[in-house]
Amino acid sequence: MNAEMLYALRDPAGVPSHPLVFLLLGVLTFALHAAAVQVMLGAGALVLRGAFSADAHWRRLAATMLSTAKIAVSVAIVIGVAPLLFVQVTYDPFWYTSNVLSAWWVIGFVVILIAGYLAMYGFYWRNPDLASRPARSGWMMVASLALLLAVGFIMHVLSYQMLWPEQWQAWYAPGGRVDPSGRTLHAWSLPRFGFFIALAAPVIGAWLIAVRRYLQGARERDARYLDFLARLGRQLMLAGGVVALAFGAAWIATLPEKMAFFATSPWMLVALVLLLVAVALPALLGARLERGLWGYAVFGVGAVALIAVAAAREALRYTLLAGTHGYDALDYRIHMDWYSTLTFFVTFGVLGAAALGYLLTVAWQAGQHRGGVFTPSAAVTRLGQVSIGLLVLWIVHYFAIGLWVMGR
Ligand code: HEM
């Protein structure tokens, strides 16, 4: 597949804003997706570890982590849509070809995801009181994690097949015989996939350190539970960080020749340094973790490290496709549409910030509140009213602009 063919597969309508905007948003939203996926997998693994334990702290943690995992699946799915949209815009020749080559799995992805999520809910319905009773139907939680991992593997294969345009023809017509079934997954890198999955351990470790800080804020009475969380969080960050870095090293060591440049890429090195800083942070902070907002800082630095990992991953794709395959994602024809660009950023920055800000503030404050019914302050209630108003305005605007365009 030469560069001319790749360019011919582009959308002739061009893109409605500078391609760099889509690349940056792709990196940012992929990092958020990865964080949600890692919290989901890490929390799910802790449920399995704790649900069958005789230790009261482990069982309490398992109950909490089950709620976390349930929510994290939905966040991972919702935030997964964003990089899906961005990758389609700038890399459409690659993404769609990769999807068509394994179309059966692309559709199967949805079914497997539904089954995985249902299995998690099945486990939840069977165990409404995980903290106090022995767990039942553990196989459901095992099945859920296995299915969710399968979903992640399909995503990995789709992302990886994109990088092999020279193989597409052979995959589509092996030995010259066309195979349009889309039943085959053609290429993957287990160390790369393992790296993204293993990051779940340090990420959930950082999450536990933040949970502990949150419980301190809510005047948690069980000091031994707080100690348990601190110990476990640190252990997971350190041991999990080492395992994730080992997978990362294996990924780099097994890079195919055409990707070898990535081993010394400054993007990769910056990501590595930030990951090391994040993993070492609890030890560096020491007793400060007990004070102020430091308990949350570990997760914050971890999030920055994940953005650096996402940027390095994008640098690998961009440089490979531009350098070896002659496809520059940044020279996409621009058909500037200021109105839709503005609508996107206003929706994201104003409506999104107000509505999410309200929901998170209420959830946060309600969790920190002790004794009696929680009533939000007048300012928080006002924020809720403003976000509903903005939402109504947005919906009216959506239909108004649609009708106006249709009527022209
Ligand atoms: C719930 C289970 C899921 C897991 C464990 C998972 C895991 C992953 C992993 C590990 C990658 C990185 C692959 C690589 O670069 O090698 C990835 C990429 C991706 N995921 Fe997910 N994912 C899940 C669900 C979803 C869902 C539901 C969506 C969309 C609605 C989604 C959208 C994406 C996209 C678009 C990418 C690639 C982005 C790009 O190449 O720029 N994922 N996912």
Tab-separated table of C-alpha atoms and ligand atoms in Angstrom:
chain	number	residue	atom	x	y	z
A	1	MET	CA	0.000	0.000	0.000
A	2	ASN	CA	1.846	3.126	-1.182
A	3	ALA	CA	1.370	6.681	0.065
A	4	GLU	CA	-0.821	7.635	-2.914
A	5	MET	CA	-3.285	4.864	-2.100
A	6	LEU	CA	-3.334	5.884	1.563
A	7	TYR	CA	-4.087	9.506	0.644
A	8	ALA	CA	-6.812	8.333	-1.755
A	9	LEU	CA	-8.597	6.685	1.187
A	10	ARG	CA	-8.964	10.040	2.970
A	11	ASP	CA	-12.301	11.797	3.294
A	12	PRO	CA	-12.349	14.254	0.341
A	13	ALA	CA	-14.413	16.693	2.455
A	14	GLY	CA	-11.336	17.348	4.623
A	15	VAL	CA	-11.484	18.096	8.331
A	16	PRO	CA	-13.392	20.964	9.997
A	17	SER	CA	-10.467	22.271	12.074
A	18	HIS	CA	-6.676	22.001	12.063
A	19	PRO	CA	-5.639	18.305	12.262
A	20	LEU	CA	-3.350	19.158	15.179
A	21	VAL	CA	-6.475	19.940	17.236
A	22	PHE	CA	-7.739	16.402	16.600
A	23	LEU	CA	-4.370	14.833	17.351
A	24	LEU	CA	-4.060	16.692	20.659
A	25	LEU	CA	-7.612	15.901	21.694
A	26	GLY	CA	-6.992	12.282	20.688
A	27	VAL	CA	-3.979	12.080	22.999
A	28	LEU	CA	-5.752	13.764	25.892
A	29	THR	CA	-8.918	11.671	25.654
A	30	PHE	CA	-6.969	8.447	25.136
A	31	ALA	CA	-5.096	9.192	28.387
A	32	LEU	CA	-8.443	9.652	30.170
A	33	HIS	CA	-9.735	6.417	28.618
A	34	ALA	CA	-6.607	4.569	29.721
A	35	ALA	CA	-6.921	5.936	33.280
A	36	ALA	CA	-10.561	4.788	33.513
A	37	VAL	CA	-9.682	1.367	32.055
A	38	GLN	CA	-6.856	0.957	34.560
A	39	VAL	CA	-8.990	1.984	37.544
A	40	MET	CA	-11.657	-0.462	36.298
A	41	LEU	CA	-9.217	-3.387	35.940
A	42	GLY	CA	-7.331	-2.581	39.146
A	43	ALA	CA	-10.539	-2.214	41.163
A	44	GLY	CA	-11.930	-5.421	39.616
A	45	ALA	CA	-8.779	-7.339	40.574
A	46	LEU	CA	-9.018	-6.016	44.156
A	47	VAL	CA	-12.650	-7.197	44.304
A	48	LEU	CA	-11.494	-10.705	43.450
A	49	ARG	CA	-8.663	-10.558	45.968
A	50	GLY	CA	-10.851	-9.199	48.771
A	51	ALA	CA	-14.269	-10.789	48.267
A	52	PHE	CA	-13.157	-14.253	49.398
A	53	SER	CA	-10.853	-13.090	52.177
A	54	ALA	CA	-11.584	-13.696	55.858
A	55	ASP	CA	-10.013	-10.324	56.683
A	56	ALA	CA	-12.601	-7.614	57.423
A	57	HIS	CA	-10.526	-4.839	55.823
A	58	TRP	CA	-10.109	-6.745	52.593
A	59	ARG	CA	-13.852	-7.423	52.466
A	60	ARG	CA	-14.701	-3.783	53.093
A	61	LEU	CA	-12.275	-2.804	50.337
A	62	ALA	CA	-13.797	-5.395	47.974
A	63	ALA	CA	-17.268	-3.890	48.520
A	64	THR	CA	-15.975	-0.356	47.828
A	65	MET	CA	-13.939	-1.455	44.809
A	66	LEU	CA	-16.967	-3.207	43.300
A	67	SER	CA	-18.814	0.148	43.222
A	68	THR	CA	-15.684	1.800	41.812
A	69	ALA	CA	-15.263	-0.853	39.102
A	70	LYS	CA	-18.931	-0.601	38.047
A	71	ILE	CA	-18.658	3.150	37.593
A	72	ALA	CA	-15.213	2.941	35.982
A	73	VAL	CA	-16.550	0.592	33.253
A	74	SER	CA	-19.126	3.171	32.234
A	75	VAL	CA	-16.545	5.985	32.368
A	76	ALA	CA	-14.105	3.890	30.278
A	77	ILE	CA	-16.824	3.277	27.682
A	78	VAL	CA	-18.020	6.881	27.524
A	79	ILE	CA	-14.506	8.298	27.404
A	80	GLY	CA	-13.498	5.569	24.925
A	81	VAL	CA	-15.837	7.120	22.364
A	82	ALA	CA	-13.797	10.334	22.256
A	83	PRO	CA	-10.476	8.866	21.021
A	84	LEU	CA	-12.566	6.716	18.683
A	85	LEU	CA	-13.944	9.844	17.043
A	86	PHE	CA	-10.567	11.605	16.898
A	87	VAL	CA	-8.636	8.642	15.499
A	88	GLN	CA	-11.264	8.286	12.763
A	89	VAL	CA	-10.814	11.889	11.715
A	90	THR	CA	-7.059	12.095	11.127
A	91	TYR	CA	-6.265	8.437	10.523
A	92	ASP	CA	-9.395	7.313	8.690
A	93	PRO	CA	-7.527	5.368	5.951
A	94	PHE	CA	-5.805	3.309	8.648
A	95	TRP	CA	-8.522	2.963	11.265
A	96	TYR	CA	-11.272	1.910	8.851
A	97	THR	CA	-9.054	-0.556	6.987
A	98	SER	CA	-7.971	-2.112	10.263
A	99	ASN	CA	-11.627	-2.334	11.356
A	100	VAL	CA	-12.823	-3.851	8.082
A	101	LEU	CA	-10.045	-6.442	8.126
A	102	SER	CA	-11.315	-7.676	11.516
A	103	ALA	CA	-14.952	-6.586	11.163
A	104	TRP	CA	-16.326	-9.655	12.891
A	105	TRP	CA	-14.389	-8.712	16.024
A	106	VAL	CA	-15.389	-5.061	15.806
A	107	ILE	CA	-19.037	-6.090	16.085
A	108	GLY	CA	-18.151	-8.831	18.577
A	109	PHE	CA	-16.481	-6.125	20.695
A	110	VAL	CA	-19.898	-4.678	21.544
A	111	VAL	CA	-21.405	-8.059	22.442
A	112	ILE	CA	-18.393	-9.065	24.562
A	113	LEU	CA	-18.447	-5.692	26.321
A	114	ILE	CA	-22.161	-6.042	27.158
A	115	ALA	CA	-21.577	-9.588	28.468
A	116	GLY	CA	-18.607	-8.397	30.563
A	117	TYR	CA	-20.527	-5.520	32.085
A	118	LEU	CA	-23.580	-7.721	32.773
A	119	ALA	CA	-21.368	-10.310	34.474
A	120	MET	CA	-20.044	-7.598	36.802
A	121	TYR	CA	-23.600	-6.519	37.628
A	122	GLY	CA	-24.523	-10.194	38.096
A	123	PHE	CA	-21.796	-10.477	40.727
A	124	TYR	CA	-23.039	-7.262	42.331
A	125	TRP	CA	-26.657	-8.473	42.460
A	126	ARG	CA	-25.533	-11.765	44.004
A	127	ASN	CA	-23.489	-9.890	46.630
A	128	PRO	CA	-25.317	-6.832	47.911
A	129	ASP	CA	-23.519	-7.172	51.266
A	130	LEU	CA	-20.021	-8.130	50.246
A	131	ALA	CA	-18.478	-6.529	53.320
A	132	SER	CA	-20.337	-8.770	55.743
A	133	ARG	CA	-21.166	-12.059	53.951
A	134	PRO	CA	-19.034	-14.618	52.098
A	135	ALA	CA	-18.987	-13.858	48.371
A	136	ARG	CA	-21.176	-15.870	46.006
A	137	SER	CA	-20.822	-16.548	42.256
A	138	GLY	CA	-17.187	-15.478	42.083
A	139	TRP	CA	-17.042	-16.917	38.555
A	140	MET	CA	-19.117	-13.950	37.397
A	141	MET	CA	-16.444	-11.493	38.464
A	142	VAL	CA	-13.720	-13.665	36.895
A	143	ALA	CA	-15.739	-13.851	33.655
A	144	SER	CA	-16.322	-10.101	33.743
A	145	LEU	CA	-12.619	-9.282	33.999
A	146	ALA	CA	-11.732	-11.843	31.304
A	147	LEU	CA	-14.347	-10.414	28.916
A	148	LEU	CA	-13.295	-6.819	29.590
A	149	LEU	CA	-9.689	-7.797	28.915
A	150	ALA	CA	-10.817	-9.415	25.647
A	151	VAL	CA	-12.478	-6.111	24.715
A	152	GLY	CA	-9.225	-4.287	25.424
A	153	PHE	CA	-7.310	-6.801	23.344
A	154	ILE	CA	-9.587	-6.198	20.348
A	155	MET	CA	-8.941	-2.454	20.710
A	156	HIS	CA	-5.232	-3.125	20.896
A	157	VAL	CA	-5.302	-5.230	17.712
A	158	LEU	CA	-7.277	-2.559	15.849
A	159	SER	CA	-4.754	0.102	16.914
A	160	TYR	CA	-1.825	-2.138	16.030
A	161	GLN	CA	-3.051	-3.345	12.616
A	162	MET	CA	-3.238	0.308	11.593
A	163	LEU	CA	0.535	0.433	11.718
A	164	TRP	CA	1.047	-2.288	9.065
A	165	PRO	CA	-0.323	-0.985	5.753
A	166	GLU	CA	2.273	-3.060	3.864
A	167	GLN	CA	0.518	-6.207	5.201
A	168	TRP	CA	-3.103	-5.269	4.549
A	169	GLN	CA	-3.294	-6.828	1.099
A	170	ALA	CA	-1.825	-10.129	2.296
A	171	TRP	CA	-4.263	-10.156	5.229
A	172	TYR	CA	-7.229	-9.431	2.998
A	173	ALA	CA	-6.248	-11.975	0.353
A	174	PRO	CA	-3.941	-14.558	1.929
A	175	GLY	CA	-2.181	-16.503	-0.827
A	176	GLY	CA	-4.143	-14.479	-3.387
A	177	ARG	CA	-7.562	-15.759	-2.210
A	178	VAL	CA	-9.849	-13.040	-0.901
A	179	ASP	CA	-11.138	-13.616	2.633
A	180	PRO	CA	-13.861	-11.036	3.278
A	181	SER	CA	-15.073	-12.674	6.515
A	182	GLY	CA	-13.241	-10.282	8.862
A	183	ARG	CA	-12.908	-13.159	11.309
A	184	THR	CA	-9.172	-12.923	11.815
A	185	LEU	CA	-7.175	-10.796	14.226
A	186	HIS	CA	-3.986	-10.297	12.230
A	187	ALA	CA	-1.379	-8.523	14.361
A	188	TRP	CA	-0.680	-7.711	17.970
A	189	SER	CA	2.137	-7.060	20.424
A	190	LEU	CA	1.647	-8.803	23.752
A	191	PRO	CA	4.284	-6.700	25.584
A	192	ARG	CA	2.593	-3.485	24.396
A	193	PHE	CA	-0.848	-4.732	25.439
A	194	GLY	CA	0.616	-6.056	28.705
A	195	PHE	CA	2.158	-2.661	29.420
A	196	PHE	CA	-1.179	-0.833	29.173
A	197	ILE	CA	-2.891	-3.510	31.292
A	198	ALA	CA	-0.134	-3.787	33.925
A	199	LEU	CA	-0.334	-0.028	34.497
A	200	ALA	CA	-3.617	-0.876	36.253
A	201	ALA	CA	-1.608	-1.901	39.352
A	202	PRO	CA	0.217	1.419	40.034
A	203	VAL	CA	-2.858	3.388	38.936
A	204	ILE	CA	-5.147	1.630	41.423
A	205	GLY	CA	-2.369	2.004	44.039
A	206	ALA	CA	-2.428	5.782	43.537
A	207	TRP	CA	-6.225	5.641	43.614
A	208	LEU	CA	-6.171	3.873	47.012
A	209	ILE	CA	-3.854	6.544	48.412
A	210	ALA	CA	-6.385	9.166	47.286
A	211	VAL	CA	-9.303	7.132	48.719
A	212	ARG	CA	-7.481	7.037	52.040
A	213	ARG	CA	-7.008	10.815	51.975
A	214	TYR	CA	-10.693	11.230	51.168
A	215	LEU	CA	-11.716	9.000	54.087
A	216	GLN	CA	-9.445	11.040	56.380
A	217	GLY	CA	-11.328	14.138	55.221
A	218	ALA	CA	-14.580	12.374	56.093
A	219	ARG	CA	-13.238	11.679	59.618
A	220	GLU	CA	-12.985	7.907	59.164
A	221	ARG	CA	-12.957	6.235	62.577
A	222	ASP	CA	-11.197	2.981	61.688
A	223	ALA	CA	-7.524	4.029	61.809
A	224	ARG	CA	-6.387	0.471	61.026
A	225	TYR	CA	-8.338	0.524	57.778
A	226	LEU	CA	-6.549	3.759	56.843
A	227	ASP	CA	-3.198	2.095	57.562
A	228	PHE	CA	-4.233	-0.909	55.520
A	229	LEU	CA	-5.089	1.342	52.551
A	230	ALA	CA	-1.808	3.255	52.849
A	231	ARG	CA	0.250	0.064	52.919
A	232	LEU	CA	-1.606	-1.579	50.061
A	233	GLY	CA	-1.571	1.578	47.937
A	234	ARG	CA	2.203	1.965	48.305
A	235	GLN	CA	2.858	-1.738	47.642
A	236	LEU	CA	0.724	-1.702	44.503
A	237	MET	CA	2.404	1.424	43.231
A	238	LEU	CA	5.887	0.093	43.748
A	239	ALA	CA	5.518	-3.591	42.783
A	240	GLY	CA	2.938	-2.820	40.073
A	241	GLY	CA	5.099	0.012	38.749
A	242	VAL	CA	8.068	-2.351	38.427
A	243	VAL	CA	5.929	-4.964	36.604
A	244	ALA	CA	4.487	-2.325	34.241
A	245	LEU	CA	7.970	-0.972	33.497
A	246	ALA	CA	9.173	-4.534	32.823
A	247	PHE	CA	6.373	-4.908	30.235
A	248	GLY	CA	7.337	-1.506	28.834
A	249	ALA	CA	10.978	-2.623	28.550
A	250	ALA	CA	9.860	-5.832	26.807
A	251	TRP	CA	7.764	-3.748	24.387
A	252	ILE	CA	10.760	-1.571	23.549
A	253	ALA	CA	13.075	-4.610	23.268
A	254	THR	CA	10.732	-6.360	20.832
A	255	LEU	CA	9.922	-3.369	18.625
A	256	PRO	CA	9.906	-4.403	14.963
A	257	GLU	CA	12.696	-2.866	12.896
A	258	LYS	CA	10.548	-0.140	11.367
A	259	MET	CA	9.567	1.084	14.863
A	260	ALA	CA	13.070	0.834	16.358
A	261	PHE	CA	13.412	4.654	16.404
A	262	PHE	CA	10.882	4.697	19.256
A	263	ALA	CA	13.424	3.182	21.669
A	264	THR	CA	15.358	6.467	21.799
A	265	SER	CA	12.483	8.852	21.080
A	266	PRO	CA	12.454	11.847	23.462
A	267	TRP	CA	8.701	11.297	23.848
A	268	MET	CA	9.293	7.813	25.154
A	269	LEU	CA	12.041	9.007	27.494
A	270	VAL	CA	9.868	11.809	28.947
A	271	ALA	CA	7.044	9.295	29.536
A	272	LEU	CA	9.486	6.931	31.250
A	273	VAL	CA	10.824	9.644	33.563
A	274	LEU	CA	7.322	10.769	34.511
A	275	LEU	CA	6.236	7.180	35.198
A	276	LEU	CA	9.263	6.709	37.445
A	277	VAL	CA	8.509	9.961	39.289
A	278	ALA	CA	4.858	8.915	39.788
A	279	VAL	CA	5.811	5.479	41.108
A	280	ALA	CA	8.446	6.915	43.475
A	281	LEU	CA	6.262	9.806	44.652
A	282	PRO	CA	4.718	8.172	47.762
A	283	ALA	CA	8.217	7.384	49.048
A	284	LEU	CA	9.453	10.890	48.153
A	285	LEU	CA	6.514	12.567	49.889
A	286	GLY	CA	6.796	10.462	53.040
A	287	ALA	CA	4.831	11.950	55.935
A	288	ARG	CA	3.562	14.794	53.728
A	289	LEU	CA	1.036	12.306	52.273
A	290	GLU	CA	-0.894	12.848	55.521
A	291	ARG	CA	-1.219	16.604	55.021
A	292	GLY	CA	-3.195	18.935	52.797
A	293	LEU	CA	-3.841	17.771	49.273
A	294	TRP	CA	-0.646	15.675	48.933
A	295	GLY	CA	-2.667	12.460	49.233
A	296	TYR	CA	-4.389	13.391	45.971
A	297	ALA	CA	-1.191	14.607	44.300
A	298	VAL	CA	0.045	11.065	43.648
A	299	PHE	CA	-2.944	10.333	41.407
A	300	GLY	CA	-2.575	13.779	39.801
A	301	VAL	CA	1.081	13.151	38.901
A	302	GLY	CA	0.088	9.666	37.711
A	303	ALA	CA	-2.486	11.278	35.399
A	304	VAL	CA	0.201	13.572	33.953
A	305	ALA	CA	2.433	10.522	33.411
A	306	LEU	CA	-0.440	8.805	31.568
A	307	ILE	CA	-0.827	11.829	29.286
A	308	ALA	CA	2.909	11.564	28.535
A	309	VAL	CA	2.475	7.837	27.769
A	310	ALA	CA	-0.444	8.669	25.453
A	311	ALA	CA	1.656	11.362	23.732
A	312	ALA	CA	4.559	8.918	23.255
A	313	ARG	CA	2.158	6.326	21.821
A	314	GLU	CA	0.898	8.956	19.371
A	315	ALA	CA	4.453	10.033	18.496
A	316	LEU	CA	5.196	6.414	17.560
A	317	ARG	CA	2.162	6.243	15.260
A	318	TYR	CA	2.599	9.694	13.699
A	319	THR	CA	6.342	9.329	13.069
A	320	LEU	CA	6.020	5.803	11.682
A	321	LEU	CA	3.193	6.628	9.298
A	322	ALA	CA	4.783	9.917	8.177
A	323	GLY	CA	8.359	8.625	7.966
A	324	THR	CA	8.065	5.070	6.674
A	325	HIS	CA	4.711	5.185	4.905
A	326	GLY	CA	4.643	8.770	3.634
A	327	TYR	CA	1.320	9.651	5.287
A	328	ASP	CA	1.371	12.934	7.202
A	329	ALA	CA	-1.685	13.214	9.453
A	330	LEU	CA	-1.030	16.957	9.771
A	331	ASP	CA	-1.462	17.756	6.082
A	332	TYR	CA	-5.135	16.785	6.013
A	333	ARG	CA	-7.124	19.206	3.872
A	334	ILE	CA	-8.795	21.737	6.177
A	335	HIS	CA	-12.350	22.794	5.500
A	336	MET	CA	-12.496	25.255	8.376
A	337	ASP	CA	-15.822	25.295	10.172
A	338	TRP	CA	-15.527	27.853	12.957
A	339	TYR	CA	-19.077	27.344	14.093
A	340	SER	CA	-18.778	23.632	14.832
A	341	THR	CA	-15.309	24.119	16.338
A	342	LEU	CA	-16.678	26.811	18.642
A	343	THR	CA	-19.743	24.698	19.522
A	344	PHE	CA	-17.481	21.793	20.445
A	345	PHE	CA	-15.254	23.804	22.764
A	346	VAL	CA	-18.128	25.723	24.362
A	347	THR	CA	-20.035	22.469	24.974
A	348	PHE	CA	-16.933	20.898	26.458
A	349	GLY	CA	-15.656	23.888	28.432
A	350	VAL	CA	-18.858	25.595	29.581
A	351	LEU	CA	-21.706	23.056	29.659
A	352	GLY	CA	-19.372	20.154	30.499
A	353	ALA	CA	-17.549	22.085	33.222
A	354	ALA	CA	-20.788	23.323	34.838
A	355	ALA	CA	-22.671	20.002	34.767
A	356	LEU	CA	-19.712	17.824	35.768
A	357	GLY	CA	-18.589	20.413	38.315
A	358	TYR	CA	-22.031	20.298	39.931
A	359	LEU	CA	-22.327	16.503	39.993
A	360	LEU	CA	-18.817	15.976	41.318
A	361	THR	CA	-19.147	18.700	43.960
A	362	VAL	CA	-22.406	17.238	45.293
A	363	ALA	CA	-21.037	13.675	45.279
A	364	TRP	CA	-17.810	14.794	46.957
A	365	GLN	CA	-19.453	16.896	49.641
A	366	ALA	CA	-22.157	14.307	50.359
A	367	GLY	CA	-19.421	11.688	50.875
A	368	GLN	CA	-17.532	13.940	53.298
A	369	HIS	CA	-20.670	14.859	55.233
A	370	ARG	CA	-21.276	13.149	58.574
A	371	GLY	CA	-24.562	12.928	60.475
A	372	GLY	CA	-28.034	13.690	59.107
A	373	VAL	CA	-29.189	14.488	55.603
A	374	PHE	CA	-26.747	16.385	53.410
A	375	THR	CA	-28.060	19.657	51.966
A	376	PRO	CA	-25.912	21.397	49.353
A	377	SER	CA	-25.100	25.071	49.912
A	378	ALA	CA	-27.020	27.790	48.018
A	379	ALA	CA	-24.038	28.337	45.684
A	380	VAL	CA	-23.864	24.627	44.751
A	381	THR	CA	-27.625	24.497	44.180
A	382	ARG	CA	-27.312	27.562	41.945
A	383	LEU	CA	-24.596	25.780	39.942
A	384	GLY	CA	-27.013	22.847	39.464
A	385	GLN	CA	-29.735	25.197	38.227
A	386	VAL	CA	-27.311	26.913	35.863
A	387	SER	CA	-26.193	23.582	34.402
A	388	ILE	CA	-29.786	22.476	33.787
A	389	GLY	CA	-30.464	25.851	32.130
A	390	LEU	CA	-27.375	25.447	29.926
A	391	LEU	CA	-28.420	21.928	29.000
A	392	VAL	CA	-31.889	23.098	27.921
A	393	LEU	CA	-30.304	25.931	25.942
A	394	TRP	CA	-27.946	23.476	24.275
A	395	ILE	CA	-30.809	21.147	23.235
A	396	VAL	CA	-32.857	24.062	21.856
A	397	HIS	CA	-29.783	25.317	19.989
A	398	TYR	CA	-29.156	21.817	18.579
A	399	PHE	CA	-32.639	21.554	17.037
A	400	ALA	CA	-32.737	25.218	15.999
A	401	ILE	CA	-29.495	25.012	14.044
A	402	GLY	CA	-30.553	21.677	12.506
A	403	LEU	CA	-33.896	23.059	11.343
A	404	TRP	CA	-32.235	26.231	10.063
A	405	VAL	CA	-29.701	24.237	8.017
A	406	MET	CA	-32.467	21.963	6.630
A	407	GLY	CA	-34.598	24.954	5.689
A	408	ARG	CA	-31.826	26.694	3.676
B	1	HEM	C1	-13.951	-1.864	28.742
B	1	HEM	C2	-12.882	-2.481	28.315
B	1	HEM	C3	-11.776	-1.792	27.555
B	1	HEM	C4	-10.457	-2.002	27.735
B	1	HEM	C5	-9.824	-2.977	28.733
B	1	HEM	C6	-9.757	-1.140	26.815
B	1	HEM	C7	-8.373	-1.071	26.712
B	1	HEM	C8	-7.695	-0.377	25.753
B	1	HEM	C9	-6.269	-0.434	25.545
B	1	HEM	C10	-5.291	-1.273	26.353
B	1	HEM	C11	-5.974	0.365	24.492
B	1	HEM	C12	-4.578	0.665	23.940
B	1	HEM	C13	-4.243	-0.297	22.833
B	1	HEM	C14	-2.899	-0.041	22.254
B	1	HEM	O1	-2.555	1.105	21.951
B	1	HEM	O2	-2.146	-1.002	22.075
B	1	HEM	C15	-7.214	0.933	24.029
B	1	HEM	C16	-7.324	1.776	22.973
B	1	HEM	C17	-8.514	2.297	22.549
B	1	HEM	N1	-9.755	2.122	23.120
B	1	HEM	FE1	-10.191	0.937	24.666
B	1	HEM	N2	-10.655	-0.426	26.102
B	1	HEM	C18	-11.912	-0.800	26.507
B	1	HEM	C19	-13.103	-0.303	26.031
B	1	HEM	C20	-13.225	0.617	25.022
B	1	HEM	C21	-14.462	1.143	24.511
B	1	HEM	C22	-15.836	0.696	24.981
B	1	HEM	C23	-14.150	2.045	23.539
B	1	HEM	C24	-15.045	2.879	22.679
B	1	HEM	C25	-16.277	3.136	22.869
B	1	HEM	C26	-12.717	2.079	23.437
B	1	HEM	C27	-12.013	2.878	22.577
B	1	HEM	C28	-10.671	2.816	22.371
B	1	HEM	C29	-9.989	3.477	21.280
B	1	HEM	C30	-10.658	4.343	20.212
B	1	HEM	C31	-8.643	3.152	21.387
B	1	HEM	C32	-7.526	3.531	20.425
B	1	HEM	C33	-7.269	4.975	20.378
B	1	HEM	C34	-6.229	5.294	19.354
B	1	HEM	O3	-5.652	4.409	18.700
B	1	HEM	O4	-5.950	6.486	19.220
B	1	HEM	N3	-12.191	1.212	24.353
B	1	HEM	N4	-8.253	0.477	24.829
